[in-house]
Structure formats: C-alpha cells, structure tokens
Amino acid sequence: MENITIEICYALPDKQEKITLKLPPETNVETALIQSKILEKYSLDITKIKVGIYSKLTKLNTILRDKDRIEIYRPLIADPKEVRKKRAAEGKNMKKNN
C-alpha cells in the first residue's frame, strides 16, 4: 500500500514549525510525532502535550489519514474566563469613577 503524507505543526510565539512526513498507512499520531523528532527539538513531553488534527483535539493512538495535519498545542498563558472577569470588573470600576 502507498505511504500517506502528513504535516506536523507547532506554533511558537515568534515562528511556526511545519514538518511534512511520508509514513506507512495505519500510522498513529504518537508514532508520527516521534518520527518527526519535533518532541526532542522543543523538549516536549509526549505525556503532557495536547494535540489535534485540523483543530479538533485528538488522542495519540488516533490512526492518521492521508493529508492530515497534526497540531501541537501549547498551554494557555492566561485562563480566558479569568481575563474576561477581570476586564468586566475593570469596566464596572471605570463607570463608578465617572
């Protein structure tokens, strides 16, 4: 059977790393990440990272299909809910002061 072509993407604050691989059919996400060497390059712990295929969170044992794009997600710096609460509180304070 013919190999599949996949991409692995990892967005850093200042650049995006994109690796294209040709792999055998029935390859899973974990194997693709290991073979790409991206985990070593950026010192990523495979047990702690979250990954997705085309923006949909997925598991490491998911079998890849031709033209899949694996995305490695970085942890959020700030909790979006907390940021909204803080912004709302600041808005209330500004109204009171006017």
PDB file of N, CA and C in Angstrom:
ATOM      1  N   MET A   1       0.838  -1.189   0.000  1.00  0.00           N
ATOM      2  CA  MET A   1       0.000   0.000   0.000  1.00  0.00           C
ATOM      3  C   MET A   1       0.885   1.256   0.000  1.00  0.00           C
ATOM      4  N   GLU A   2       0.390   2.319  -0.569  1.00  0.00           N
ATOM      5  CA  GLU A   2       1.148   3.557  -0.717  1.00  0.00           C
ATOM      6  C   GLU A   2       1.234   4.331   0.597  1.00  0.00           C
ATOM      7  N   ASN A   3       2.344   5.039   0.803  1.00  0.00           N
ATOM      8  CA  ASN A   3       2.515   5.855   2.002  1.00  0.00           C
ATOM      9  C   ASN A   3       1.550   7.025   2.010  1.00  0.00           C
ATOM     10  N   ILE A   4       1.271   7.529   3.217  1.00  0.00           N
ATOM     11  CA  ILE A   4       0.438   8.721   3.367  1.00  0.00           C
ATOM     12  C   ILE A   4       1.360   9.909   3.652  1.00  0.00           C
ATOM     13  N   THR A   5       0.898  11.099   3.323  1.00  0.00           N
ATOM     14  CA  THR A   5       1.651  12.324   3.591  1.00  0.00           C
ATOM     15  C   THR A   5       0.900  13.093   4.665  1.00  0.00           C
ATOM     16  N   ILE A   6       1.619  13.472   5.723  1.00  0.00           N
ATOM     17  CA  ILE A   6       1.009  14.243   6.803  1.00  0.00           C
ATOM     18  C   ILE A   6       1.903  15.434   7.139  1.00  0.00           C
ATOM     19  N   GLU A   7       1.323  16.396   7.852  1.00  0.00           N
ATOM     20  CA  GLU A   7       2.073  17.550   8.336  1.00  0.00           C
ATOM     21  C   GLU A   7       1.981  17.600   9.846  1.00  0.00           C
ATOM     22  N   ILE A   8       3.035  18.070  10.473  1.00  0.00           N
ATOM     23  CA  ILE A   8       3.027  18.320  11.910  1.00  0.00           C
ATOM     24  C   ILE A   8       3.331  19.803  12.087  1.00  0.00           C
ATOM     25  N   CYS A   9       2.484  20.504  12.837  1.00  0.00           N
ATOM     26  CA  CYS A   9       2.646  21.939  13.042  1.00  0.00           C
ATOM     27  C   CYS A   9       2.761  22.249  14.529  1.00  0.00           C
ATOM     28  N   TYR A  10       3.671  23.152  14.834  1.00  0.00           N
ATOM     29  CA  TYR A  10       3.858  23.624  16.203  1.00  0.00           C
ATOM     30  C   TYR A  10       4.099  25.118  16.139  1.00  0.00           C
ATOM     31  N   ALA A  11       3.162  25.889  16.683  1.00  0.00           N
ATOM     32  CA  ALA A  11       3.263  27.345  16.632  1.00  0.00           C
ATOM     33  C   ALA A  11       3.957  27.864  17.879  1.00  0.00           C
ATOM     34  N   LEU A  12       5.030  28.571  17.667  1.00  0.00           N
ATOM     35  CA  LEU A  12       5.767  29.224  18.745  1.00  0.00           C
ATOM     36  C   LEU A  12       5.417  30.701  18.712  1.00  0.00           C
ATOM     37  N   PRO A  13       5.719  31.446  19.775  1.00  0.00           N
ATOM     38  CA  PRO A  13       5.371  32.877  19.764  1.00  0.00           C
ATOM     39  C   PRO A  13       5.961  33.651  18.581  1.00  0.00           C
ATOM     40  N   ASP A  14       7.147  33.245  18.125  1.00  0.00           N
ATOM     41  CA  ASP A  14       7.803  34.020  17.075  1.00  0.00           C
ATOM     42  C   ASP A  14       7.903  33.323  15.722  1.00  0.00           C
ATOM     43  N   LYS A  15       7.510  32.057  15.645  1.00  0.00           N
ATOM     44  CA  LYS A  15       7.558  31.350  14.359  1.00  0.00           C
ATOM     45  C   LYS A  15       6.684  30.108  14.402  1.00  0.00           C
ATOM     46  N   GLN A  16       6.508  29.502  13.245  1.00  0.00           N
ATOM     47  CA  GLN A  16       5.753  28.252  13.152  1.00  0.00           C
ATOM     48  C   GLN A  16       6.646  27.179  12.556  1.00  0.00           C
ATOM     49  N   GLU A  17       6.687  26.044  13.224  1.00  0.00           N
ATOM     50  CA  GLU A  17       7.446  24.891  12.734  1.00  0.00           C
ATOM     51  C   GLU A  17       6.469  23.989  11.987  1.00  0.00           C
ATOM     52  N   LYS A  18       6.827  23.625  10.765  1.00  0.00           N
ATOM     53  CA  LYS A  18       5.969  22.737   9.970  1.00  0.00           C
ATOM     54  C   LYS A  18       6.841  21.647   9.359  1.00  0.00           C
ATOM     55  N   ILE A  19       6.474  20.403   9.647  1.00  0.00           N
ATOM     56  CA  ILE A  19       7.235  19.254   9.155  1.00  0.00           C
ATOM     57  C   ILE A  19       6.298  18.379   8.326  1.00  0.00           C
ATOM     58  N   THR A  20       6.744  18.005   7.139  1.00  0.00           N
ATOM     59  CA  THR A  20       5.974  17.096   6.288  1.00  0.00           C
ATOM     60  C   THR A  20       6.653  15.731   6.299  1.00  0.00           C
ATOM     61  N   LEU A  21       5.855  14.696   6.491  1.00  0.00           N
ATOM     62  CA  LEU A  21       6.374  13.326   6.533  1.00  0.00           C
ATOM     63  C   LEU A  21       5.579  12.417   5.612  1.00  0.00           C
ATOM     64  N   LYS A  22       6.260  11.431   5.071  1.00  0.00           N
ATOM     65  CA  LYS A  22       5.599  10.331   4.351  1.00  0.00           C
ATOM     66  C   LYS A  22       5.718   9.119   5.257  1.00  0.00           C
ATOM     67  N   LEU A  23       4.564   8.538   5.602  1.00  0.00           N
ATOM     68  CA  LEU A  23       4.519   7.434   6.556  1.00  0.00           C
ATOM     69  C   LEU A  23       3.667   6.288   6.020  1.00  0.00           C
ATOM     70  N   PRO A  24       3.875   5.082   6.561  1.00  0.00           N
ATOM     71  CA  PRO A  24       3.035   3.968   6.142  1.00  0.00           C
ATOM     72  C   PRO A  24       1.592   4.163   6.607  1.00  0.00           C
ATOM     73  N   PRO A  25       0.642   3.611   5.883  1.00  0.00           N
ATOM     74  CA  PRO A  25      -0.753   3.663   6.342  1.00  0.00           C
ATOM     75  C   PRO A  25      -0.840   3.010   7.721  1.00  0.00           C
ATOM     76  N   GLU A  26      -1.863   3.334   8.471  1.00  0.00           N
ATOM     77  CA  GLU A  26      -2.082   2.789   9.818  1.00  0.00           C
ATOM     78  C   GLU A  26      -1.116   3.356  10.852  1.00  0.00           C
ATOM     79  N   THR A  27      -0.388   4.431  10.522  1.00  0.00           N
ATOM     80  CA  THR A  27       0.481   5.092  11.492  1.00  0.00           C
ATOM     81  C   THR A  27      -0.384   5.943  12.410  1.00  0.00           C
ATOM     82  N   ASN A  28      -0.075   5.927  13.718  1.00  0.00           N
ATOM     83  CA  ASN A  28      -0.860   6.753  14.634  1.00  0.00           C
ATOM     84  C   ASN A  28      -0.136   8.071  14.930  1.00  0.00           C
ATOM     85  N   VAL A  29      -0.832   8.958  15.633  1.00  0.00           N
ATOM     86  CA  VAL A  29      -0.316  10.294  15.928  1.00  0.00           C
ATOM     87  C   VAL A  29       0.992  10.211  16.716  1.00  0.00           C
ATOM     88  N   GLU A  30       1.030   9.372  17.737  1.00  0.00           N
ATOM     89  CA  GLU A  30       2.225   9.250  18.575  1.00  0.00           C
ATOM     90  C   GLU A  30       3.453   8.850  17.756  1.00  0.00           C
ATOM     91  N   THR A  31       3.303   7.857  16.904  1.00  0.00           N
ATOM     92  CA  THR A  31       4.420   7.402  16.067  1.00  0.00           C
ATOM     93  C   THR A  31       4.900   8.519  15.144  1.00  0.00           C
ATOM     94  N   ALA A  32       3.971   9.256  14.570  1.00  0.00           N
ATOM     95  CA  ALA A  32       4.335  10.358  13.674  1.00  0.00           C
ATOM     96  C   ALA A  32       5.125  11.431  14.429  1.00  0.00           C
ATOM     97  N   LEU A  33       4.681  11.759  15.637  1.00  0.00           N
ATOM     98  CA  LEU A  33       5.389  12.769  16.426  1.00  0.00           C
ATOM     99  C   LEU A  33       6.801  12.314  16.764  1.00  0.00           C
ATOM    100  N   ILE A  34       6.940  11.056  17.131  1.00  0.00           N
ATOM    101  CA  ILE A  34       8.261  10.520  17.472  1.00  0.00           C
ATOM    102  C   ILE A  34       9.170  10.522  16.246  1.00  0.00           C
ATOM    103  N   GLN A  35       8.650  10.087  15.112  1.00  0.00           N
ATOM    104  CA  GLN A  35       9.467  10.022  13.903  1.00  0.00           C
ATOM    105  C   GLN A  35       9.859  11.407  13.390  1.00  0.00           C
ATOM    106  N   SER A  36       9.045  12.404  13.668  1.00  0.00           N
ATOM    107  CA  SER A  36       9.351  13.760  13.200  1.00  0.00           C
ATOM    108  C   SER A  36      10.496  14.400  13.982  1.00  0.00           C
ATOM    109  N   LYS A  37      10.774  13.890  15.164  1.00  0.00           N
ATOM    110  CA  LYS A  37      11.824  14.414  16.064  1.00  0.00           C
ATOM    111  C   LYS A  37      11.493  15.795  16.630  1.00  0.00           C
ATOM    112  N   ILE A  38      10.259  16.265  16.445  1.00  0.00           N
ATOM    113  CA  ILE A  38       9.853  17.584  16.943  1.00  0.00           C
ATOM    114  C   ILE A  38       9.811  17.617  18.470  1.00  0.00           C
ATOM    115  N   LEU A  39       9.480  16.472  19.086  1.00  0.00           N
ATOM    116  CA  LEU A  39       9.418  16.420  20.544  1.00  0.00           C
ATOM    117  C   LEU A  39      10.788  16.701  21.153  1.00  0.00           C
ATOM    118  N   GLU A  40      11.813  16.111  20.566  1.00  0.00           N
ATOM    119  CA  GLU A  40      13.178  16.314  21.051  1.00  0.00           C
ATOM    120  C   GLU A  40      13.650  17.741  20.775  1.00  0.00           C
ATOM    121  N   LYS A  41      13.335  18.231  19.593  1.00  0.00           N
ATOM    122  CA  LYS A  41      13.791  19.560  19.189  1.00  0.00           C
ATOM    123  C   LYS A  41      13.312  20.641  20.150  1.00  0.00           C
ATOM    124  N   TYR A  42      12.067  20.512  20.628  1.00  0.00           N
ATOM    125  CA  TYR A  42      11.491  21.533  21.503  1.00  0.00           C
ATOM    126  C   TYR A  42      11.309  21.048  22.944  1.00  0.00           C
ATOM    127  N   SER A  43      11.920  19.921  23.289  1.00  0.00           N
ATOM    128  CA  SER A  43      11.848  19.350  24.646  1.00  0.00           C
ATOM    129  C   SER A  43      10.402  19.212  25.124  1.00  0.00           C
ATOM    130  N   LEU A  44       9.561  18.624  24.287  1.00  0.00           N
ATOM    131  CA  LEU A  44       8.150  18.428  24.627  1.00  0.00           C
ATOM    132  C   LEU A  44       7.955  17.043  25.231  1.00  0.00           C
ATOM    133  N   ASP A  45       7.160  16.975  26.281  1.00  0.00           N
ATOM    134  CA  ASP A  45       6.845  15.708  26.940  1.00  0.00           C
ATOM    135  C   ASP A  45       5.558  15.156  26.322  1.00  0.00           C
ATOM    136  N   ILE A  46       5.667  14.031  25.648  1.00  0.00           N
ATOM    137  CA  ILE A  46       4.514  13.463  24.934  1.00  0.00           C
ATOM    138  C   ILE A  46       3.349  13.135  25.871  1.00  0.00           C
ATOM    139  N   THR A  47       3.646  12.927  27.151  1.00  0.00           N
ATOM    140  CA  THR A  47       2.574  12.602  28.104  1.00  0.00           C
ATOM    141  C   THR A  47       1.835  13.857  28.576  1.00  0.00           C
ATOM    142  N   LYS A  48       2.393  15.038  28.292  1.00  0.00           N
ATOM    143  CA  LYS A  48       1.783  16.279  28.794  1.00  0.00           C
ATOM    144  C   LYS A  48       1.220  17.188  27.704  1.00  0.00           C
ATOM    145  N   ILE A  49       1.582  16.946  26.451  1.00  0.00           N
ATOM    146  CA  ILE A  49       1.102  17.840  25.389  1.00  0.00           C
ATOM    147  C   ILE A  49      -0.306  17.458  24.945  1.00  0.00           C
ATOM    148  N   LYS A  50      -0.994  18.434  24.382  1.00  0.00           N
ATOM    149  CA  LYS A  50      -2.290  18.181  23.747  1.00  0.00           C
ATOM    150  C   LYS A  50      -2.083  18.339  22.256  1.00  0.00           C
ATOM    151  N   VAL A  51      -2.731  17.462  21.497  1.00  0.00           N
ATOM    152  CA  VAL A  51      -2.599  17.505  20.044  1.00  0.00           C
ATOM    153  C   VAL A  51      -3.976  17.435  19.396  1.00  0.00           C
ATOM    154  N   GLY A  52      -4.030  17.904  18.163  1.00  0.00           N
ATOM    155  CA  GLY A  52      -5.267  17.848  17.414  1.00  0.00           C
ATOM    156  C   GLY A  52      -4.975  17.601  15.949  1.00  0.00           C
ATOM    157  N   ILE A  53      -6.012  17.240  15.233  1.00  0.00           N
ATOM    158  CA  ILE A  53      -5.934  17.118  13.784  1.00  0.00           C
ATOM    159  C   ILE A  53      -6.921  18.135  13.234  1.00  0.00           C
ATOM    160  N   TYR A  54      -6.403  19.102  12.498  1.00  0.00           N
ATOM    161  CA  TYR A  54      -7.211  20.203  11.963  1.00  0.00           C
ATOM    162  C   TYR A  54      -8.090  20.825  13.042  1.00  0.00           C
ATOM    163  N   SER A  55      -7.476  21.259  14.137  1.00  0.00           N
ATOM    164  CA  SER A  55      -8.133  21.997  15.229  1.00  0.00           C
ATOM    165  C   SER A  55      -9.103  21.171  16.066  1.00  0.00           C
ATOM    166  N   LYS A  56      -9.147  19.881  15.877  1.00  0.00           N
ATOM    167  CA  LYS A  56     -10.000  19.018  16.697  1.00  0.00           C
ATOM    168  C   LYS A  56      -9.107  18.195  17.608  1.00  0.00           C
ATOM    169  N   LEU A  57      -9.271  18.351  18.915  1.00  0.00           N
ATOM    170  CA  LEU A  57      -8.471  17.612  19.878  1.00  0.00           C
ATOM    171  C   LEU A  57      -8.547  16.113  19.587  1.00  0.00           C
ATOM    172  N   THR A  58      -7.416  15.447  19.627  1.00  0.00           N
ATOM    173  CA  THR A  58      -7.380  14.025  19.306  1.00  0.00           C
ATOM    174  C   THR A  58      -6.432  13.291  20.250  1.00  0.00           C
ATOM    175  N   LYS A  59      -6.512  11.989  20.254  1.00  0.00           N
ATOM    176  CA  LYS A  59      -5.659  11.162  21.111  1.00  0.00           C
ATOM    177  C   LYS A  59      -4.433  10.698  20.338  1.00  0.00           C
ATOM    178  N   LEU A  60      -3.397  10.322  21.092  1.00  0.00           N
ATOM    179  CA  LEU A  60      -2.148   9.881  20.478  1.00  0.00           C
ATOM    180  C   LEU A  60      -2.296   8.586  19.679  1.00  0.00           C
ATOM    181  N   ASN A  61      -3.287   7.759  20.013  1.00  0.00           N
ATOM    182  CA  ASN A  61      -3.450   6.488  19.302  1.00  0.00           C
ATOM    183  C   ASN A  61      -4.350   6.588  18.069  1.00  0.00           C
ATOM    184  N   THR A  62      -4.748   7.812  17.698  1.00  0.00           N
ATOM    185  CA  THR A  62      -5.585   8.017  16.507  1.00  0.00           C
ATOM    186  C   THR A  62      -4.785   7.675  15.250  1.00  0.00           C
ATOM    187  N   ILE A  63      -5.393   6.870  14.387  1.00  0.00           N
ATOM    188  CA  ILE A  63      -4.765   6.490  13.117  1.00  0.00           C
ATOM    189  C   ILE A  63      -4.889   7.656  12.137  1.00  0.00           C
ATOM    190  N   LEU A  64      -3.777   7.981  11.507  1.00  0.00           N
ATOM    191  CA  LEU A  64      -3.739   9.104  10.571  1.00  0.00           C
ATOM    192  C   LEU A  64      -4.243   8.717   9.186  1.00  0.00           C
ATOM    193  N   ARG A  65      -4.751   9.729   8.493  1.00  0.00           N
ATOM    194  CA  ARG A  65      -5.158   9.559   7.101  1.00  0.00           C
ATOM    195  C   ARG A  65      -4.304  10.480   6.232  1.00  0.00           C
ATOM    196  N   ASP A  66      -4.281  10.187   4.964  1.00  0.00           N
ATOM    197  CA  ASP A  66      -3.503  10.992   4.023  1.00  0.00           C
ATOM    198  C   ASP A  66      -3.915  12.464   4.126  1.00  0.00           C
ATOM    199  N   LYS A  67      -2.943  13.347   4.166  1.00  0.00           N
ATOM    200  CA  LYS A  67      -3.108  14.799   4.200  1.00  0.00           C
ATOM    201  C   LYS A  67      -3.588  15.341   5.552  1.00  0.00           C
ATOM    202  N   ASP A  68      -3.528  14.535   6.621  1.00  0.00           N
ATOM    203  CA  ASP A  68      -3.854  15.034   7.960  1.00  0.00           C
ATOM    204  C   ASP A  68      -2.799  16.030   8.402  1.00  0.00           C
ATOM    205  N   ARG A  69      -3.218  16.997   9.231  1.00  0.00           N
ATOM    206  CA  ARG A  69      -2.281  17.949   9.823  1.00  0.00           C
ATOM    207  C   ARG A  69      -2.386  17.823  11.339  1.00  0.00           C
ATOM    208  N   ILE A  70      -1.317  17.345  11.958  1.00  0.00           N
ATOM    209  CA  ILE A  70      -1.268  17.233  13.413  1.00  0.00           C
ATOM    210  C   ILE A  70      -0.816  18.584  13.956  1.00  0.00           C
ATOM    211  N   GLU A  71      -1.552  19.092  14.939  1.00  0.00           N
ATOM    212  CA  GLU A  71      -1.206  20.359  15.568  1.00  0.00           C
ATOM    213  C   GLU A  71      -0.860  20.103  17.022  1.00  0.00           C
ATOM    214  N   ILE A  72       0.272  20.619  17.445  1.00  0.00           N
ATOM    215  CA  ILE A  72       0.692  20.500  18.840  1.00  0.00           C
ATOM    216  C   ILE A  72       0.305  21.796  19.527  1.00  0.00           C
ATOM    217  N   TYR A  73      -0.479  21.681  20.602  1.00  0.00           N
ATOM    218  CA  TYR A  73      -0.974  22.871  21.288  1.00  0.00           C
ATOM    219  C   TYR A  73      -0.108  23.208  22.498  1.00  0.00           C
ATOM    220  N   ARG A  74       0.213  24.493  22.638  1.00  0.00           N
ATOM    221  CA  ARG A  74       0.935  24.975  23.806  1.00  0.00           C
ATOM    222  C   ARG A  74      -0.077  25.324  24.886  1.00  0.00           C
ATOM    223  N   PRO A  75       0.314  25.264  26.157  1.00  0.00           N
ATOM    224  CA  PRO A  75      -0.628  25.646  27.218  1.00  0.00           C
ATOM    225  C   PRO A  75      -0.941  27.135  27.144  1.00  0.00           C
ATOM    226  N   LEU A  76      -2.135  27.480  27.560  1.00  0.00           N
ATOM    227  CA  LEU A  76      -2.531  28.883  27.578  1.00  0.00           C
ATOM    228  C   LEU A  76      -1.761  29.617  28.670  1.00  0.00           C
ATOM    229  N   ILE A  77      -1.392  30.845  28.397  1.00  0.00           N
ATOM    230  CA  ILE A  77      -0.675  31.657  29.382  1.00  0.00           C
ATOM    231  C   ILE A  77      -1.652  32.153  30.446  1.00  0.00           C
ATOM    232  N   ALA A  78      -2.856  32.527  30.023  1.00  0.00           N
ATOM    233  CA  ALA A  78      -3.869  33.032  30.954  1.00  0.00           C
ATOM    234  C   ALA A  78      -5.188  32.314  30.689  1.00  0.00           C
ATOM    235  N   ASP A  79      -5.956  32.102  31.734  1.00  0.00           N
ATOM    236  CA  ASP A  79      -7.271  31.479  31.610  1.00  0.00           C
ATOM    237  C   ASP A  79      -8.233  32.502  30.995  1.00  0.00           C
ATOM    238  N   PRO A  80      -8.816  32.200  29.839  1.00  0.00           N
ATOM    239  CA  PRO A  80      -9.703  33.170  29.172  1.00  0.00           C
ATOM    240  C   PRO A  80     -10.866  33.632  30.058  1.00  0.00           C
ATOM    241  N   LYS A  81     -11.407  32.744  30.887  1.00  0.00           N
ATOM    242  CA  LYS A  81     -12.520  33.131  31.781  1.00  0.00           C
ATOM    243  C   LYS A  81     -12.059  34.173  32.791  1.00  0.00           C
ATOM    244  N   GLU A  82     -10.887  33.971  33.357  1.00  0.00           N
ATOM    245  CA  GLU A  82     -10.359  34.920  34.337  1.00  0.00           C
ATOM    246  C   GLU A  82     -10.083  36.279  33.697  1.00  0.00           C
ATOM    247  N   VAL A  83      -9.570  36.263  32.472  1.00  0.00           N
ATOM    248  CA  VAL A  83      -9.286  37.515  31.768  1.00  0.00           C
ATOM    249  C   VAL A  83     -10.584  38.289  31.545  1.00  0.00           C
ATOM    250  N   ARG A  84     -11.654  37.597  31.129  1.00  0.00           N
ATOM    251  CA  ARG A  84     -12.951  38.265  30.906  1.00  0.00           C
ATOM    252  C   ARG A  84     -13.505  38.841  32.214  1.00  0.00           C
ATOM    253  N   LYS A  85     -13.403  38.072  33.311  1.00  0.00           N
ATOM    254  CA  LYS A  85     -13.891  38.551  34.607  1.00  0.00           C
ATOM    255  C   LYS A  85     -13.147  39.817  35.030  1.00  0.00           C
ATOM    256  N   LYS A  86     -11.832  39.797  34.853  1.00  0.00           N
ATOM    257  CA  LYS A  86     -11.011  40.940  35.237  1.00  0.00           C
ATOM    258  C   LYS A  86     -11.388  42.169  34.404  1.00  0.00           C
ATOM    259  N   ARG A  87     -11.574  41.948  33.099  1.00  0.00           N
ATOM    260  CA  ARG A  87     -11.931  43.048  32.211  1.00  0.00           C
ATOM    261  C   ARG A  87     -13.300  43.620  32.588  1.00  0.00           C
ATOM    262  N   ALA A  88     -14.254  42.740  32.916  1.00  0.00           N
ATOM    263  CA  ALA A  88     -15.596  43.183  33.314  1.00  0.00           C
ATOM    264  C   ALA A  88     -15.533  43.981  34.616  1.00  0.00           C
ATOM    265  N   ALA A  89     -14.733  43.516  35.571  1.00  0.00           N
ATOM    266  CA  ALA A  89     -14.588  44.225  36.846  1.00  0.00           C
ATOM    267  C   ALA A  89     -13.967  45.593  36.627  1.00  0.00           C
ATOM    268  N   GLU A  90     -12.977  45.681  35.762  1.00  0.00           N
ATOM    269  CA  GLU A  90     -12.342  46.971  35.467  1.00  0.00           C
ATOM    270  C   GLU A  90     -13.338  47.925  34.816  1.00  0.00           C
ATOM    271  N   GLY A  91     -14.190  47.394  33.958  1.00  0.00           N
ATOM    272  CA  GLY A  91     -15.215  48.213  33.307  1.00  0.00           C
ATOM    273  C   GLY A  91     -16.196  48.782  34.315  1.00  0.00           C
ATOM    274  N   LYS A  92     -16.595  47.982  35.304  1.00  0.00           N
ATOM    275  CA  LYS A  92     -17.514  48.456  36.351  1.00  0.00           C
ATOM    276  C   LYS A  92     -16.851  49.558  37.171  1.00  0.00           C
ATOM    277  N   ASN A  93     -15.582  49.367  37.503  1.00  0.00           N
ATOM    278  CA  ASN A  93     -14.842  50.374  38.271  1.00  0.00           C
ATOM    279  C   ASN A  93     -14.746  51.682  37.510  1.00  0.00           C
ATOM    280  N   MET A  94     -14.543  51.632  36.212  1.00  0.00           N
ATOM    281  CA  MET A  94     -14.436  52.853  35.405  1.00  0.00           C
ATOM    282  C   MET A  94     -15.760  53.600  35.410  1.00  0.00           C
ATOM    283  N   LYS A  95     -16.896  52.865  35.321  1.00  0.00           N
ATOM    284  CA  LYS A  95     -18.219  53.521  35.321  1.00  0.00           C
ATOM    285  C   LYS A  95     -18.470  54.230  36.644  1.00  0.00           C
ATOM    286  N   LYS A  96     -18.068  53.581  37.754  1.00  0.00           N
ATOM    287  CA  LYS A  96     -18.260  54.171  39.081  1.00  0.00           C
ATOM    288  C   LYS A  96     -17.466  55.452  39.236  1.00  0.00           C
ATOM    289  N   ASN A  97     -16.280  55.492  38.649  1.00  0.00           N
ATOM    290  CA  ASN A  97     -15.401  56.658  38.787  1.00  0.00           C
ATOM    291  C   ASN A  97     -15.803  57.830  37.897  1.00  0.00           C
ATOM    292  N   ASN A  98     -16.705  57.615  36.943  1.00  0.00           N
ATOM    293  CA  ASN A  98     -17.114  58.700  36.033  1.00  0.00           C
ATOM    294  C   ASN A  98     -18.264  59.475  36.564  1.00  0.00           C
TER     295      ASN A  98
END
